[in-house]
Coordinates of C-alpha atoms and ligand atoms in Angstrom, one line a residue:
X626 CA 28.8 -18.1 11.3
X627 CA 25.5 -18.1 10.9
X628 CA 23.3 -17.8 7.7
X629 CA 20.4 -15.1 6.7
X630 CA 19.0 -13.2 4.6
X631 CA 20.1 -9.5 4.6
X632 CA 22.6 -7.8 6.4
X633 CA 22.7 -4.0 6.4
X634 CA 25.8 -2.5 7.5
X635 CA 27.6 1.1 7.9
X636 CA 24.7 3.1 8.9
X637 CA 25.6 6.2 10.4
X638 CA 23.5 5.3 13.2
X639 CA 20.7 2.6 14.1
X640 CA 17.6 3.6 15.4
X641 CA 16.7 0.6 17.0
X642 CA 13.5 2.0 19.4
X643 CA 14.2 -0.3 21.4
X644 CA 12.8 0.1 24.7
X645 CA 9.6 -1.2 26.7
X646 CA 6.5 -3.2 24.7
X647 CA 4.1 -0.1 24.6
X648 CA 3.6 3.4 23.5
X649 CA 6.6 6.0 25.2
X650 CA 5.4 9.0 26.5
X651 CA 6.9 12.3 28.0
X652 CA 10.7 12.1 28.2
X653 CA 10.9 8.0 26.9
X654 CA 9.5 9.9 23.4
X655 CA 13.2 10.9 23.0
X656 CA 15.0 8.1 23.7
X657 CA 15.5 6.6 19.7
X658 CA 17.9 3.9 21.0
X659 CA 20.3 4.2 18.5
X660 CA 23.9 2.2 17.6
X661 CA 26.3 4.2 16.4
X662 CA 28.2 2.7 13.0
X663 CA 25.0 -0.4 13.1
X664 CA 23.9 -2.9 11.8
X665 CA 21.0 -5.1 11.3
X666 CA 21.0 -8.2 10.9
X667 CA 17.7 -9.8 8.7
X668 CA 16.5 -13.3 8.1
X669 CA 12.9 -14.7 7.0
X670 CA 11.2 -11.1 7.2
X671 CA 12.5 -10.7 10.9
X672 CA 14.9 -8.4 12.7
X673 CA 17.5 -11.3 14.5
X674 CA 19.7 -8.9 15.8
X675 CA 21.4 -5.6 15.9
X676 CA 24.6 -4.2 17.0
X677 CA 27.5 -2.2 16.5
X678 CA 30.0 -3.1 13.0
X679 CA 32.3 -4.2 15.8
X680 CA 30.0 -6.7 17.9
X681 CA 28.6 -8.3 14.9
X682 CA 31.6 -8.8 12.7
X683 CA 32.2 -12.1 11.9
X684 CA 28.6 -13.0 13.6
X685 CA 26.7 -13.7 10.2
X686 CA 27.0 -15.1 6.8
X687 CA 24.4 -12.9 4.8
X688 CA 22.8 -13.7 1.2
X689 CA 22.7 -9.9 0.1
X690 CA 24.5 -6.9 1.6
X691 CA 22.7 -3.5 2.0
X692 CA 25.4 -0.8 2.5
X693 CA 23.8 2.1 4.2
X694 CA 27.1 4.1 3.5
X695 CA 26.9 6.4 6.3
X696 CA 23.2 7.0 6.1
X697 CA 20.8 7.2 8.9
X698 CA 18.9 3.3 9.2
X699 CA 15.4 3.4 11.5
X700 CA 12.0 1.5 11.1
X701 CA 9.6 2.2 8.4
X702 CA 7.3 5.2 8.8
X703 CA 3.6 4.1 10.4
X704 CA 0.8 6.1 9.1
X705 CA -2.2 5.5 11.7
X706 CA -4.6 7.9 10.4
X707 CA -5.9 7.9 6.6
X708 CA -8.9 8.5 4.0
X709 CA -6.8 6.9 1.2
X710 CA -9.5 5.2 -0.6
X711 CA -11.8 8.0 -2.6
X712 CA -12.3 9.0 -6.3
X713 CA -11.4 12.3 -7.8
X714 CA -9.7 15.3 -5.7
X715 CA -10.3 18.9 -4.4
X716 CA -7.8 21.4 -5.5
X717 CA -10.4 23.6 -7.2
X718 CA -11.7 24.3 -3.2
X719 CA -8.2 25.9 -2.5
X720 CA -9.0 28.9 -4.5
X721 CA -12.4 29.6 -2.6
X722 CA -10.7 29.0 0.4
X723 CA -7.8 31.1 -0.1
X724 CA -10.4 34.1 -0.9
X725 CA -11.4 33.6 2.8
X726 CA -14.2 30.5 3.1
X727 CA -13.6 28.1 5.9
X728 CA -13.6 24.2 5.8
X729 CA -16.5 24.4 7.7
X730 CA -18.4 27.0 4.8
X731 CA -17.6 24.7 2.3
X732 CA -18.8 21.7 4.2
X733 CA -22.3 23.4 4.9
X734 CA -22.6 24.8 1.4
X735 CA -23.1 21.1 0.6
X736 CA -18.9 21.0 -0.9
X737 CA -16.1 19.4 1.0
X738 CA -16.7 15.8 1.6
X739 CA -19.5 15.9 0.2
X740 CA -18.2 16.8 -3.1
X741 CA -16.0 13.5 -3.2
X742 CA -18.8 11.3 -1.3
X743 CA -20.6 11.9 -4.8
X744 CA -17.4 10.5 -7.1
X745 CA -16.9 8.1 -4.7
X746 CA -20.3 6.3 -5.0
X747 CA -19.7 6.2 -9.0
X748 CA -16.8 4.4 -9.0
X749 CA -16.2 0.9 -9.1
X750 CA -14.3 -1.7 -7.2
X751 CA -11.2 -1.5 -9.4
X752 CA -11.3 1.7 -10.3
X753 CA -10.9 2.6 -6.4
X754 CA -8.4 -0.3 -6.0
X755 CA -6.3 1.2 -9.0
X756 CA -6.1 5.1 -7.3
X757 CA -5.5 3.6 -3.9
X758 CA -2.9 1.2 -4.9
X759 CA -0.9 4.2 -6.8
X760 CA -1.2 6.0 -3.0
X761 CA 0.1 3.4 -1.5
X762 CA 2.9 3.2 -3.9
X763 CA 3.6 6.9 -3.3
X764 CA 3.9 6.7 0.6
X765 CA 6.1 3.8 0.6
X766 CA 8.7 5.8 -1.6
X767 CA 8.5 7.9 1.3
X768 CA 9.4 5.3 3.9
X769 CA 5.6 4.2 5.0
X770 CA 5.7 0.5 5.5
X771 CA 2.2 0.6 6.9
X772 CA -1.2 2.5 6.7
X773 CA -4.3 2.7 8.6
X774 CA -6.7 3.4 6.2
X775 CA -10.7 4.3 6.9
X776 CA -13.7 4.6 5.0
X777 CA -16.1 7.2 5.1
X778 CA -16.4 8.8 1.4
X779 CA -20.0 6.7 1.0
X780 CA -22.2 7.4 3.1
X781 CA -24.0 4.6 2.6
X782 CA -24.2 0.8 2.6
X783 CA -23.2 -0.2 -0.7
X784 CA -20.0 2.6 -1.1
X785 CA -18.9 2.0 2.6
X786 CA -18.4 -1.4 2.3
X787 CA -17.0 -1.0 -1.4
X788 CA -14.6 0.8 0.3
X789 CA -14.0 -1.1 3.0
X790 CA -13.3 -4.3 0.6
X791 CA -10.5 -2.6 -1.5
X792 CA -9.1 -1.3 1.8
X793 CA -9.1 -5.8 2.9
X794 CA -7.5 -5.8 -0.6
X795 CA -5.0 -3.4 -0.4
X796 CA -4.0 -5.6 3.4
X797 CA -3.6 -9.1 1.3
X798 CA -1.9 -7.8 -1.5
X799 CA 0.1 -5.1 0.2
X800 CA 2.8 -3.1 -0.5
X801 CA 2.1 -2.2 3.2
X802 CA 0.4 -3.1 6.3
X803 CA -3.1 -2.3 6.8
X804 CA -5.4 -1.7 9.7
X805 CA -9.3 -0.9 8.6
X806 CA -11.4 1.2 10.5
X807 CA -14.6 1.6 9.5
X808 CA -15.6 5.5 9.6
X809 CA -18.9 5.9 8.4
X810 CA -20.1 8.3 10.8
X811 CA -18.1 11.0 8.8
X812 CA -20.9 13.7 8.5
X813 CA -24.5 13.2 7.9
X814 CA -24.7 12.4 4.2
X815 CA -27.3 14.9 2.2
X816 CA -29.8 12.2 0.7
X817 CA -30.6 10.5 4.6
X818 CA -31.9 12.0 7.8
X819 CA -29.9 12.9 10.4
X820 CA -31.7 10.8 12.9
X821 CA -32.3 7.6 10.5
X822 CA -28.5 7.9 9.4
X823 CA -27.0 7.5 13.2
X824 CA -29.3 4.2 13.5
X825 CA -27.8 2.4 10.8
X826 CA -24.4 3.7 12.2
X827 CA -25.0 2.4 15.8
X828 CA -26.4 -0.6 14.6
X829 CA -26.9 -2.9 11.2
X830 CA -23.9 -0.8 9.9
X831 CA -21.6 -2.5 12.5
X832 CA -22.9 -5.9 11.9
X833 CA -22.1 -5.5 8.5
X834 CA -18.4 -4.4 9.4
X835 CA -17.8 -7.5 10.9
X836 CA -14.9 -9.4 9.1
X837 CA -14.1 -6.0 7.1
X838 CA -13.1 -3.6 9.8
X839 CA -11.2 -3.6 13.0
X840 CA -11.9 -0.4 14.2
X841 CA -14.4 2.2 14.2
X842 CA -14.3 5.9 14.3
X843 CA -16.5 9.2 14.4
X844 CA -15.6 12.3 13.1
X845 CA -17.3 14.1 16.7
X846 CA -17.3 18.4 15.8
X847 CA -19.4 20.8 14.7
X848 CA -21.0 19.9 11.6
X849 CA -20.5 16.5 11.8
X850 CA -21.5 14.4 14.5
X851 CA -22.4 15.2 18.3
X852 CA -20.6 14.3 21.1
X853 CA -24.1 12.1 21.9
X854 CA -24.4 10.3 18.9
X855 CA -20.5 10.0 18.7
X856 CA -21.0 7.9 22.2
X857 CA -23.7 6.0 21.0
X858 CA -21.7 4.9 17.9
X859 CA -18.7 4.2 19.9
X860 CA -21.1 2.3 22.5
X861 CA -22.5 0.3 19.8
X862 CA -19.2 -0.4 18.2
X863 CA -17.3 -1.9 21.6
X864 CA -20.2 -4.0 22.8
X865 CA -19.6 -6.2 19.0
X866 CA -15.6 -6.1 19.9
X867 CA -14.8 -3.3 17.7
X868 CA -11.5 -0.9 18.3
X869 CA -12.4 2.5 19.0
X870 CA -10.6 5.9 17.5
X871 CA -12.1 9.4 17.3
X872 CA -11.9 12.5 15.5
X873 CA -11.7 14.9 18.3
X874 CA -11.4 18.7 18.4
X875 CA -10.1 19.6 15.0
X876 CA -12.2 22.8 15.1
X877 CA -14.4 22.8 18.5
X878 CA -13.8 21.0 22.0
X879 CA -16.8 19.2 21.9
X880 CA -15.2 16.7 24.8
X881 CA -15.2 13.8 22.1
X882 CA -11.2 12.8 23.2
X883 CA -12.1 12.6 27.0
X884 CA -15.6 10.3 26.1
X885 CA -13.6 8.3 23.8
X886 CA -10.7 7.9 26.3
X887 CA -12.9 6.9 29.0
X888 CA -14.6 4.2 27.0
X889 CA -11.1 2.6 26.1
X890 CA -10.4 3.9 22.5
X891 CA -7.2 3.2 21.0
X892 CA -6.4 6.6 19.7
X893 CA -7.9 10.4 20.0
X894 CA -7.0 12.3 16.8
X895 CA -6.4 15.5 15.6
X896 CA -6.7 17.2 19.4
X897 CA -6.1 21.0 17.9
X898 CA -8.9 21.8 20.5
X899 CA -8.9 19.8 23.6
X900 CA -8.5 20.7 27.5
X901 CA -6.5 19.5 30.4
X902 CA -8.7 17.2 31.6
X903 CA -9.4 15.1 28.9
X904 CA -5.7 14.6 28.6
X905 CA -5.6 13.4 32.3
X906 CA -8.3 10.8 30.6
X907 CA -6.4 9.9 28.1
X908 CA -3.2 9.6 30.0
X909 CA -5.2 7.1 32.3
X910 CA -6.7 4.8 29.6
X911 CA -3.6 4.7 27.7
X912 CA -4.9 6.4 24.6
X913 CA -3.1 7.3 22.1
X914 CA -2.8 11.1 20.8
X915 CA -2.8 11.3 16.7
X916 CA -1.8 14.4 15.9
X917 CA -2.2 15.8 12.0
X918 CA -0.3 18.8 11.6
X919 CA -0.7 18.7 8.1
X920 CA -4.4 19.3 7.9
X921 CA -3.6 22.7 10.1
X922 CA -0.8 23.4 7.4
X923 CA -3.1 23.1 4.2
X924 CA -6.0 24.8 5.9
X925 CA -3.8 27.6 6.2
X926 CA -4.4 27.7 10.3
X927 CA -2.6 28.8 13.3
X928 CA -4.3 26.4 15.1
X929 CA -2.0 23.4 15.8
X930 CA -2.3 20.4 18.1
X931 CA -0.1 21.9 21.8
X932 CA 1.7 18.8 21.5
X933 CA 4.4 20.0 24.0
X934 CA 1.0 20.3 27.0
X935 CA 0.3 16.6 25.8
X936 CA 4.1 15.3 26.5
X937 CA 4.0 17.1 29.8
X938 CA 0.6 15.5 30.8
X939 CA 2.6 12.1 29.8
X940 CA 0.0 11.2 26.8
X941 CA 1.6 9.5 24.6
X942 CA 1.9 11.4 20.7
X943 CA 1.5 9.8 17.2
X944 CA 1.8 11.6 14.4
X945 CA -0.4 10.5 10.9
X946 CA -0.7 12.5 7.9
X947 CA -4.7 12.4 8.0
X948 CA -4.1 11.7 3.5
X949 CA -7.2 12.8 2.6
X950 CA -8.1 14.8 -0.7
X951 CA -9.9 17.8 1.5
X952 CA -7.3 18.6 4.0
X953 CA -4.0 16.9 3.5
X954 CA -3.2 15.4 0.0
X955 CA 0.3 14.7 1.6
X956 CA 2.1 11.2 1.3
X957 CA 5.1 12.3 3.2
X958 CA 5.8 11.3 7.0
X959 CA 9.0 13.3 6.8
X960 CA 7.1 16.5 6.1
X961 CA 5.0 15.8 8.9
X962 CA 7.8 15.2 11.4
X963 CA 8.8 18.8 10.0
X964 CA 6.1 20.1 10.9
X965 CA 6.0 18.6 14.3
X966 CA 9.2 20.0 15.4
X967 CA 8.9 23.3 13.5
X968 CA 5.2 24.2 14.1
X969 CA 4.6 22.2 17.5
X970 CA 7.6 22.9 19.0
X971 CA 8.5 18.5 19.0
X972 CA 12.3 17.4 19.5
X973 CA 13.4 15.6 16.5
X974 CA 14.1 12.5 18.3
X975 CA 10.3 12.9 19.9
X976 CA 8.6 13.3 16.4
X977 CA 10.6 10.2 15.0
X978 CA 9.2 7.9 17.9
X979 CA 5.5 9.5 16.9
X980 CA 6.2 8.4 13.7
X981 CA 7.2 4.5 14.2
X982 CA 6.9 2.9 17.5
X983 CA 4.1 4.7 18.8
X984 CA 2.0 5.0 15.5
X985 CA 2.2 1.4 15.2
X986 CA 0.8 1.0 18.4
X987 CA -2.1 3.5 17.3
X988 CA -3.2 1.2 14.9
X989 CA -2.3 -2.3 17.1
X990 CA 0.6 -3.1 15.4
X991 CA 2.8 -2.4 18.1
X992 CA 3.8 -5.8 19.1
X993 CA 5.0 -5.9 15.6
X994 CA 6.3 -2.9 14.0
X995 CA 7.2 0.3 14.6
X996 CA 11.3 -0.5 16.2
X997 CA 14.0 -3.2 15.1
X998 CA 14.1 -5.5 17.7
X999 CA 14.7 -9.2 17.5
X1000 CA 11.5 -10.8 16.3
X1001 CA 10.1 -7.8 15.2
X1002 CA 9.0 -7.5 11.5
X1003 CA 11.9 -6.2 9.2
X1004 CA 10.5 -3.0 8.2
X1005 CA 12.9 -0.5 7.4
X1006 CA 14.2 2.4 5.5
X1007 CA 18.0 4.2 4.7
X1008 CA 17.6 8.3 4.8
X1009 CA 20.4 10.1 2.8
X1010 CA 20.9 12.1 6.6
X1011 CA 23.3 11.4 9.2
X1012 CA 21.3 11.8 12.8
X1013 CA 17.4 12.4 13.5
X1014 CA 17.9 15.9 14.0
X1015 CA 18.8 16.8 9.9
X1016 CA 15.2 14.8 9.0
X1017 CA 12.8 17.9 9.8
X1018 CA 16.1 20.2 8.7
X1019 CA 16.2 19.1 5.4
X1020 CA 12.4 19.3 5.1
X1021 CA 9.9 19.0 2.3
X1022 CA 12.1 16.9 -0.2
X1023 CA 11.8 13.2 0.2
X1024 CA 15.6 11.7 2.2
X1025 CA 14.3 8.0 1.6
X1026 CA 17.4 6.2 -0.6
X1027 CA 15.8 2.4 0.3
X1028 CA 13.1 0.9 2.2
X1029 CA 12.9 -2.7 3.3
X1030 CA 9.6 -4.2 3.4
X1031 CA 9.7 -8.1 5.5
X1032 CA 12.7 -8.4 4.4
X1033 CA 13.1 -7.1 1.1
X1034 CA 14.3 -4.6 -0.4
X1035 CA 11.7 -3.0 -2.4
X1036 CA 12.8 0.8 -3.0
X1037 CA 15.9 1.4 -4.2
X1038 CA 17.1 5.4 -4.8
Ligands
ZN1349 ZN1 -9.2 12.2 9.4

């Protein structure tokens, strides 16, 4: 018998993900891999094995037991899309929006992100650390074992990089993983020229990113940036060995996921606007579609991502909840797979797989996280359902009873 760690037994089912080392697309998005009556078998932060309470009885001598007790055992949530670090939030913006103003008319009248870009420059290192940590906090109680998180609340050198360093810190000193994207091309900010602001973007902007970012993004639609400067950025950003994600389409096709695509981004997110042939782009390059379905949901639209044209076209989907304090204060994965399947029209089994294995892979973590396989890292979480299916049924309460983080347990409900 051999010695480890953690051992958790009588799940309901496994999801294991196991399948080939990339994203899945079109009909592999519903294949979750699972063990009926699993178990997983844990040791120094790593998945060693998993199997059926049958094949691995009597396999392993474990230091703690987790009993699942008939509860549904899958990887971690993977959130590849977020603006988690920012000061102060925007509920007072709901009101004029509900009497009929748009994102976009609160964005030109000067509000929106502009509104927190001014409490984000005033507040300090710790003071950011403090509110992003408590975020954190919140979305692994909801079964996120690991965050992409971006900048773009400053605008400027001295807040971009602020934010960038608590992002770094938030990576060392966890309670999740952390990819950090640098996403200063936001919008224009109101105190720089237009012209003077997309230099520093394509250039000394990304030289001081080095060692603080991994990727870099462009919010590319109307009133933001154009697709022109988006590509310049983008440009810029690969020739010093930068990863590339976009912004694409959330209000106007402005062909941002096709340029991106073609110039090997990692990702193309948001895609509630975006046409046939920049799929076939996508689908060729191998990136990645992030969808956000709760940004459409708080912004009280019908417009959601067609993420049943993307599965046909064989792109593979993500899903993110975009946590921002404009258009998605949401910490909860689970509600987004709800939405997914409820809004979009995405099987259960297909929103669970956007929402591990592939969203890992959206933020380059896929050789690591995102399924439990042997060697992978031992990310997981216990859901008080039985199958995939009852996770968007029982929507918008949280199911997570434990997540284990490398190894550890370090929820328990
Ligand atoms: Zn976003």
């Amino acid at each position: 018998m051999k010695s480890i760690d953690l051992l958790v037994t009588e799940a309901s089912q496994v999801l294991t993900l196991a399948g080939p080392a990339r994203q899945r697309c079109g009909p592999e998005m519903s294949e979750l891999s699972a063990i009926p009556n699993g178990t997983v078998a844990v040791d120094k932060g790593l998945v060693v094995e998993t199997g059926s309470a049958a094949e691995m009885a009597g396999k392993y001598r474990a230091r703690k037991t987790l009993e699942a007790n008939g509860r549904l055992v899958l990887p971690g949530f993977v959130d590849p899309h977020t603006h988690l670090v920012f000061a102060g939030t925007r509920e007072y913006e709901m009101a004029a929006r509900l009497a009929g103003d748009s994102y976009l008319d609160i964005l030109a009248g000067g509000g929106g992100i502009h509104g927190t870009v001014e409490k984000t420059r005033k507040a300090s290192f710790d003071e950011l650390l403090e509110s992003a940590k408590g975020r954190m906090q919140r979305m692994l109680e909801h079964g996120t074992t690991a965050v992409e998180i971006k900048s773009g609340y400053g605008l400027e050198p001295e807040t971009e990089f602020r934010i960038l360093d608590v992002a770094n810190r938030l990576r060392h000193d966890g309670p999740c993983d952390v990819a950090v994207t640098f996403l200063g091309g936001h919008v224009v900010p109101k105190d720089t020229g237009r012209e003077a602001y997309v230099s520093w973007l394509s250039g000394e902007a990304l030289d001081g990113c080095k060692g603080r970012a991994e990727f870099v993004d462009v919010f590319c639609d109307q009133g933001a940036f154009t697709l022109e400067e988006s590509v310049q950025i983008l440009k810029e950003a690969k020739a010093r060995g930068f990863g590339l994600k976009i912004h694409a389409g959330q209000f106007r096709d402005l062909g941002a996921a096709g340029a991106a695509a073609s110039l090997g981004a990692i990702s193309a997110d948001h895609l509630e606007h975006v046409s046939a042939d920049q799929l076939a782009v996508m689908k060729k390059n191998g990136t990645i579609a992030v969808l956000l379905p709760g940004a459409s949901f708080f912004l009280g639209s019908r417009e959601y991502p067609d993420a049943k044209a993307m599965e046909k076209a064989g792109v593979a989907i993500a899903l993110s909840t975009d946590f921002n304090p404009g258009s998605c204060p949401s910490y909860s994965m689970q509600m987004m797979i709800a939405l997914a399947c409820h809004q979009m029209g995405m099987s259960a089994a297909a929103a669970v797989t956007a929402s591990t294995v592939n969203a890992a892979y959206a933020m380059g973590r896929g050789g690591l996280l995102g399924t439990l396989e042997p060697g992978k890292q031992a990310d997981l979480i216990v859901l008080d359902v039985e199958t995939p299916e009852q996770i968007p049924y029982f929507y918008g309460v949280n199911l997570v009873r434990k997540v284990v983080k490398k190894g550890r347990v370090v929820v328990d409900i």
